[in-house]
Amino acid sequence: MSVSVILPTLNAAGEIAALLAALMDQTQPPEEILVVDSGSTDDTAELARAHGARVMSVPRDQFDHGGTRDAALRQTAGEFVLFLTQDALPADERYIEHLLKPFADERVAAASGRQLPRPDARPYVRAVQQYRYPAQSQVWGAEDRQALGIRAYHLSDVCSAYRRSAYKTVGGFPHPLPTNEDMLIAAAFLDSSYRLAYCADAAVVHSHDLTLRQEYQRNVLIGRFLQEYGERLGNPRETGEGLRMVRQVLSQLLRSGHPLECPVFAADCAARLLGSRAGRRAGTAGQRRIRHAADG
């Protein structure tokens, strides 16, 4: 299996050396690493080159989650293309080896790994991560869409791998796209009878303790995305999944002796919900403008 790794970066000088070293220390190291730098003002590009990576520069205001990743992938040669974010550090030296295992099934087009919380993550963040990224691996196809709901599109480019031939078959990432390019290509794979995989053994350390404002802003983007592209995803309802997560996280916090984290988690959930609703309203307004322009 020939492997290429693509790393989008922005001011990653404090992280890039350790990440590149971890990748080259893998039991199955990549043949090439392409760092896609969007206008860093620190030494990210220089450090990347010094550690053997190739650098593709993109003006910051031209970075696009779908288009930039697509352009980067088409500049690599590996049979399998892995994406990582600059703050996702492989948990061990077998990360790539484990992430590639599902591709033994030629029907598998893409896989993503498990995201473990950072050691200093808040208890509620750790509980959310445990819910979203369980210890059990899974492979699924289009026939599982109804049962899985929105989780049928669980493919995260924080730590993902793509079969190049399948990627090209479905046309690659849609673009321009401000967020969630991974969900849309997951839908395209399922539409084309491919299968997706979640690899619990392929783990990276990656989590964020976001402020309420950051959580709100993040979910505005997600809400707008789900409103504008919901039809491509079969209009899945995220409410049921959200309620399941809330119940499990609250239960976990109480069982683990962190009751004071419950109101903090509740505030975080409120920011998510309000942001999502604001994003959906913005998405609806955008759809109306497009229809009016088409009718005019």
Tab-separated table of C-alpha atoms in Angstrom:
chain	number	residue	atom	x	y	z
A	1	MET	CA	0.000	0.000	0.000
A	2	SER	CA	1.509	3.347	-1.037
A	3	VAL	CA	0.512	6.159	1.344
A	4	SER	CA	0.431	9.939	1.046
A	5	VAL	CA	-0.347	12.224	3.994
A	6	ILE	CA	-1.812	15.717	3.621
A	7	LEU	CA	-1.570	18.230	6.487
A	8	PRO	CA	-3.392	21.575	6.221
A	9	THR	CA	-1.589	24.076	8.464
A	10	LEU	CA	-1.826	27.623	9.769
A	11	ASN	CA	0.826	28.884	12.198
A	12	ALA	CA	1.699	25.344	13.286
A	13	ALA	CA	5.343	25.946	14.230
A	14	GLY	CA	4.707	24.693	17.753
A	15	GLU	CA	3.222	21.409	16.543
A	16	ILE	CA	4.566	20.494	13.119
A	17	ALA	CA	7.924	18.994	14.135
A	18	ALA	CA	6.423	16.536	16.633
A	19	LEU	CA	3.666	15.587	14.203
A	20	LEU	CA	6.017	14.929	11.290
A	21	ALA	CA	8.350	12.932	13.542
A	22	ALA	CA	5.409	10.810	14.739
A	23	LEU	CA	4.397	10.105	11.143
A	24	MET	CA	7.889	9.040	10.085
A	25	ASP	CA	8.156	6.771	13.144
A	26	GLN	CA	5.085	4.778	12.097
A	27	THR	CA	5.313	1.048	11.442
A	28	GLN	CA	4.030	1.953	7.976
A	29	PRO	CA	5.473	5.410	7.274
A	30	PRO	CA	4.074	7.424	4.363
A	31	GLU	CA	5.917	7.668	1.065
A	32	GLU	CA	5.204	11.412	0.966
A	33	ILE	CA	3.883	14.170	3.207
A	34	LEU	CA	2.340	17.296	1.707
A	35	VAL	CA	1.907	20.265	4.052
A	36	VAL	CA	-0.743	22.658	2.744
A	37	ASP	CA	0.058	25.959	4.410
A	38	SER	CA	-2.423	28.820	4.238
A	39	GLY	CA	-0.337	31.886	4.890
A	40	SER	CA	1.420	31.080	8.150
A	41	THR	CA	3.320	33.995	9.667
A	42	ASP	CA	5.643	31.744	11.703
A	43	ASP	CA	8.179	29.095	10.655
A	44	THR	CA	5.669	26.388	9.742
A	45	ALA	CA	6.732	26.018	6.101
A	46	GLU	CA	10.456	26.094	6.869
A	47	LEU	CA	10.123	23.522	9.654
A	48	ALA	CA	8.023	21.271	7.423
A	49	ARG	CA	10.651	21.302	4.679
A	50	ALA	CA	13.413	20.719	7.217
A	51	HIS	CA	11.599	17.558	8.350
A	52	GLY	CA	11.251	16.195	4.815
A	53	ALA	CA	7.752	17.357	3.886
A	54	ARG	CA	6.769	19.040	0.644
A	55	VAL	CA	4.942	22.367	1.063
A	56	MET	CA	2.024	23.691	-0.981
A	57	SER	CA	1.224	27.333	-0.212
A	58	VAL	CA	-2.328	28.701	-0.390
A	59	PRO	CA	-3.296	32.326	0.336
A	60	ARG	CA	-5.239	32.401	3.587
A	61	ASP	CA	-8.278	34.079	2.045
A	62	GLN	CA	-8.408	31.405	-0.676
A	63	PHE	CA	-8.394	28.374	1.639
A	64	ASP	CA	-11.480	26.257	1.019
A	65	HIS	CA	-12.230	23.088	2.990
A	66	GLY	CA	-13.307	21.166	-0.083
A	67	GLY	CA	-11.371	22.820	-2.896
A	68	THR	CA	-8.010	23.110	-1.149
A	69	ARG	CA	-8.064	19.498	0.028
A	70	ASP	CA	-9.059	18.351	-3.461
A	71	ALA	CA	-6.217	20.302	-5.068
A	72	ALA	CA	-3.765	18.890	-2.535
A	73	LEU	CA	-4.892	15.306	-3.055
A	74	ARG	CA	-4.402	15.659	-6.804
A	75	GLN	CA	-0.779	16.690	-6.178
A	76	THR	CA	-0.011	13.432	-4.366
A	77	ALA	CA	0.489	9.934	-5.724
A	78	GLY	CA	-0.340	7.434	-2.978
A	79	GLU	CA	-2.877	4.687	-3.504
A	80	PHE	CA	-4.243	5.765	-0.120
A	81	VAL	CA	-4.386	9.406	0.948
A	82	LEU	CA	-4.498	10.310	4.628
A	83	PHE	CA	-5.642	13.654	6.011
A	84	LEU	CA	-4.656	14.969	9.439
A	85	THR	CA	-5.074	18.334	11.101
A	86	GLN	CA	-2.038	20.010	12.631
A	87	ASP	CA	-3.299	19.415	16.184
A	88	ALA	CA	-4.083	15.709	15.780
A	89	LEU	CA	-1.113	13.670	17.018
A	90	PRO	CA	-1.051	9.897	16.369
A	91	ALA	CA	-1.452	8.122	19.705
A	92	ASP	CA	1.086	5.418	18.801
A	93	GLU	CA	3.371	4.166	16.036
A	94	ARG	CA	0.692	1.878	14.541
A	95	TYR	CA	-1.812	4.613	13.667
A	96	ILE	CA	-1.379	4.361	9.881
A	97	GLU	CA	-1.156	0.565	9.979
A	98	HIS	CA	-4.473	0.339	11.835
A	99	LEU	CA	-6.204	2.997	9.715
A	100	LEU	CA	-5.441	1.071	6.520
A	101	LYS	CA	-6.762	-2.301	7.742
A	102	PRO	CA	-10.390	-1.821	6.595
A	103	PHE	CA	-9.192	-1.288	3.025
A	104	ALA	CA	-8.544	-5.008	2.749
A	105	ASP	CA	-12.222	-4.952	1.771
A	106	GLU	CA	-12.174	-3.395	-1.692
A	107	ARG	CA	-15.653	-1.957	-1.113
A	108	VAL	CA	-14.310	0.388	1.612
A	109	ALA	CA	-13.693	3.847	0.150
A	110	ALA	CA	-12.738	5.794	3.274
A	111	ALA	CA	-12.014	5.387	6.965
A	112	SER	CA	-11.497	7.645	9.939
A	113	GLY	CA	-9.890	7.097	13.295
A	114	ARG	CA	-10.662	7.556	16.953
A	115	GLN	CA	-10.096	10.972	18.560
A	116	LEU	CA	-8.860	10.811	22.131
A	117	PRO	CA	-9.081	13.845	24.445
A	118	ARG	CA	-5.973	15.712	25.463
A	119	PRO	CA	-4.737	14.961	28.991
A	120	ASP	CA	-5.799	18.436	30.161
A	121	ALA	CA	-9.293	18.322	28.603
A	122	ARG	CA	-12.236	19.180	30.837
A	123	PRO	CA	-14.265	16.211	32.131
A	124	TYR	CA	-17.306	17.037	29.977
A	125	VAL	CA	-15.103	17.285	26.874
A	126	ARG	CA	-13.661	13.868	27.689
A	127	ALA	CA	-17.171	12.436	28.081
A	128	VAL	CA	-18.303	13.920	24.753
A	129	GLN	CA	-15.241	12.443	23.028
A	130	GLN	CA	-15.963	9.052	24.566
A	131	TYR	CA	-19.489	9.163	23.150
A	132	ARG	CA	-18.525	10.359	19.685
A	133	TYR	CA	-15.501	8.093	19.289
A	134	PRO	CA	-16.197	4.786	21.025
A	135	ALA	CA	-13.801	1.890	21.480
A	136	GLN	CA	-15.649	-0.331	18.978
A	137	SER	CA	-14.774	-0.256	15.276
A	138	GLN	CA	-17.516	-0.304	12.644
A	139	VAL	CA	-17.984	-0.722	8.891
A	140	TRP	CA	-21.240	0.287	7.193
A	141	GLY	CA	-22.886	0.864	3.855
A	142	ALA	CA	-25.933	2.508	2.279
A	143	GLU	CA	-28.221	-0.149	3.737
A	144	ASP	CA	-27.389	1.139	7.231
A	145	ARG	CA	-28.350	4.766	6.586
A	146	GLN	CA	-31.767	4.652	8.200
A	147	ALA	CA	-30.542	2.923	11.345
A	148	LEU	CA	-27.516	5.183	11.744
A	149	GLY	CA	-29.167	8.497	10.877
A	150	ILE	CA	-26.667	11.348	10.788
A	151	ARG	CA	-23.916	9.004	12.033
A	152	ALA	CA	-23.980	7.339	8.610
A	153	TYR	CA	-21.814	10.283	7.517
A	154	HIS	CA	-19.336	9.909	10.372
A	155	LEU	CA	-16.119	10.564	8.456
A	156	SER	CA	-13.773	13.139	9.949
A	157	ASP	CA	-10.856	14.698	8.091
A	158	VAL	CA	-9.214	15.360	11.438
A	159	CYS	CA	-7.836	11.834	10.906
A	160	SER	CA	-9.045	10.102	7.763
A	161	ALA	CA	-7.903	7.903	4.874
A	162	TYR	CA	-9.239	7.665	1.322
A	163	ARG	CA	-8.848	5.098	-1.424
A	164	ARG	CA	-7.693	7.256	-4.336
A	165	SER	CA	-9.556	5.286	-6.992
A	166	ALA	CA	-12.865	5.585	-5.092
A	167	TYR	CA	-12.258	9.285	-4.464
A	168	LYS	CA	-11.839	9.915	-8.174
A	169	THR	CA	-14.859	7.779	-9.025
A	170	VAL	CA	-17.214	10.002	-6.998
A	171	GLY	CA	-15.606	13.233	-8.229
A	172	GLY	CA	-13.764	14.244	-5.058
A	173	PHE	CA	-14.662	16.861	-2.470
A	174	PRO	CA	-17.358	19.342	-3.502
A	175	HIS	CA	-16.160	22.931	-3.620
A	176	PRO	CA	-16.305	25.743	-2.779
A	177	LEU	CA	-17.290	24.577	0.701
A	178	PRO	CA	-16.694	26.291	4.060
A	179	THR	CA	-17.049	23.182	6.232
A	180	ASN	CA	-17.962	19.473	6.434
A	181	GLU	CA	-16.488	18.356	3.134
A	182	ASP	CA	-16.021	14.947	4.755
A	183	MET	CA	-19.773	14.457	5.340
A	184	LEU	CA	-20.624	15.251	1.720
A	185	ILE	CA	-18.081	12.869	0.263
A	186	ALA	CA	-19.255	10.212	2.744
A	187	ALA	CA	-22.731	10.596	1.231
A	188	ALA	CA	-21.284	10.346	-2.276
A	189	PHE	CA	-19.484	7.116	-1.369
A	190	LEU	CA	-22.646	5.570	0.075
A	191	ASP	CA	-24.630	6.667	-2.991
A	192	SER	CA	-22.075	4.816	-5.139
A	193	SER	CA	-22.361	1.579	-3.103
A	194	TYR	CA	-19.028	1.990	-1.334
A	195	ARG	CA	-18.598	1.331	2.376
A	196	LEU	CA	-17.148	3.476	5.171
A	197	ALA	CA	-15.171	2.482	8.245
A	198	TYR	CA	-14.478	3.786	11.732
A	199	CYS	CA	-11.221	2.402	13.169
A	200	ALA	CA	-11.119	2.557	16.952
A	201	ASP	CA	-7.547	1.191	16.985
A	202	ALA	CA	-6.304	4.070	14.811
A	203	ALA	CA	-6.238	6.839	17.405
A	204	VAL	CA	-5.058	10.433	17.498
A	205	VAL	CA	-4.958	12.801	20.452
A	206	HIS	CA	-7.220	15.692	19.505
A	207	SER	CA	-9.753	17.764	21.433
A	208	HIS	CA	-10.727	21.383	22.050
A	209	ASP	CA	-12.009	23.234	25.104
A	210	LEU	CA	-14.005	25.825	23.165
A	211	THR	CA	-15.513	28.940	24.703
A	212	LEU	CA	-19.286	29.333	24.433
A	213	ARG	CA	-18.801	31.933	21.703
A	214	GLN	CA	-16.523	29.590	19.734
A	215	GLU	CA	-18.989	26.721	20.140
A	216	TYR	CA	-21.829	28.941	18.953
A	217	GLN	CA	-19.892	30.166	15.905
A	218	ARG	CA	-18.814	26.642	15.002
A	219	ASN	CA	-22.387	25.392	15.106
A	220	VAL	CA	-23.656	28.308	13.037
A	221	LEU	CA	-21.494	26.939	10.221
A	222	ILE	CA	-22.664	23.375	10.828
A	223	GLY	CA	-26.333	24.395	10.998
A	224	ARG	CA	-26.072	26.321	7.760
A	225	PHE	CA	-24.314	23.396	6.114
A	226	LEU	CA	-27.044	20.948	7.202
A	227	GLN	CA	-29.756	23.280	5.951
A	228	GLU	CA	-28.147	23.883	2.569
A	229	TYR	CA	-26.946	20.331	1.903
A	230	GLY	CA	-29.489	18.313	3.879
A	231	GLU	CA	-31.093	16.813	0.775
A	232	ARG	CA	-27.793	15.219	-0.260
A	233	LEU	CA	-27.658	13.577	3.172
A	234	GLY	CA	-31.249	12.393	3.101
A	235	ASN	CA	-32.310	15.181	5.520
A	236	PRO	CA	-31.139	13.379	8.656
A	237	ARG	CA	-32.396	14.709	11.981
A	238	GLU	CA	-29.587	15.551	14.377
A	239	THR	CA	-31.960	16.168	17.310
A	240	GLY	CA	-32.282	12.517	18.325
A	241	GLU	CA	-28.536	11.975	18.141
A	242	GLY	CA	-27.976	15.115	20.185
A	243	LEU	CA	-30.365	14.002	22.915
A	244	ARG	CA	-28.688	10.604	23.120
A	245	MET	CA	-25.329	12.306	23.545
A	246	VAL	CA	-26.660	14.627	26.267
A	247	ARG	CA	-28.121	11.750	28.264
A	248	GLN	CA	-24.970	9.647	28.027
A	249	VAL	CA	-22.588	12.504	28.829
A	250	LEU	CA	-24.602	13.630	31.865
A	251	SER	CA	-24.743	10.059	33.106
A	252	GLN	CA	-20.991	9.656	32.610
A	253	LEU	CA	-20.243	12.900	34.475
A	254	LEU	CA	-22.333	11.839	37.445
A	255	ARG	CA	-20.871	8.322	37.539
A	256	SER	CA	-17.311	9.651	37.379
A	257	GLY	CA	-17.820	12.121	40.214
A	258	HIS	CA	-18.004	15.372	38.213
A	259	PRO	CA	-21.490	16.778	38.971
A	260	LEU	CA	-20.240	20.374	38.768
A	261	GLU	CA	-19.410	19.787	35.101
A	262	CYS	CA	-23.097	19.193	34.317
A	263	PRO	CA	-24.142	22.879	34.231
A	264	VAL	CA	-21.008	23.719	32.216
A	265	PHE	CA	-21.930	21.003	29.724
A	266	ALA	CA	-25.539	22.288	29.656
A	267	ALA	CA	-24.305	25.770	28.724
A	268	ASP	CA	-22.144	24.255	26.007
A	269	CYS	CA	-25.170	22.375	24.633
A	270	ALA	CA	-27.206	25.581	24.640
A	271	ALA	CA	-24.506	27.322	22.607
A	272	ARG	CA	-24.500	24.417	20.152
A	273	LEU	CA	-28.292	24.473	19.798
A	274	LEU	CA	-28.573	28.232	19.391
A	275	GLY	CA	-25.748	28.263	16.880
A	276	SER	CA	-27.277	25.437	14.880
A	277	ARG	CA	-30.656	27.157	14.758
A	278	ALA	CA	-29.085	30.447	13.677
A	279	GLY	CA	-27.146	28.618	10.982
A	280	ARG	CA	-30.250	26.855	9.711
A	281	ARG	CA	-32.090	30.180	9.499
A	282	ALA	CA	-29.195	31.635	7.524
A	283	GLY	CA	-29.194	28.584	5.268
A	284	THR	CA	-32.918	28.914	4.635
A	285	ALA	CA	-32.503	32.587	3.749
A	286	GLY	CA	-29.706	31.696	1.348
A	287	GLN	CA	-31.842	29.035	-0.336
A	288	ARG	CA	-34.653	31.558	-0.792
A	289	ARG	CA	-32.299	34.071	-2.413
A	290	ILE	CA	-31.080	31.404	-4.830
A	291	ARG	CA	-34.647	30.393	-5.746
A	292	HIS	CA	-35.684	34.028	-6.253
A	293	ALA	CA	-32.671	34.648	-8.468
A	294	ALA	CA	-33.500	31.538	-10.507
A	295	ASP	CA	-37.158	32.574	-10.834
A	296	GLY	CA	-36.253	36.136	-11.719
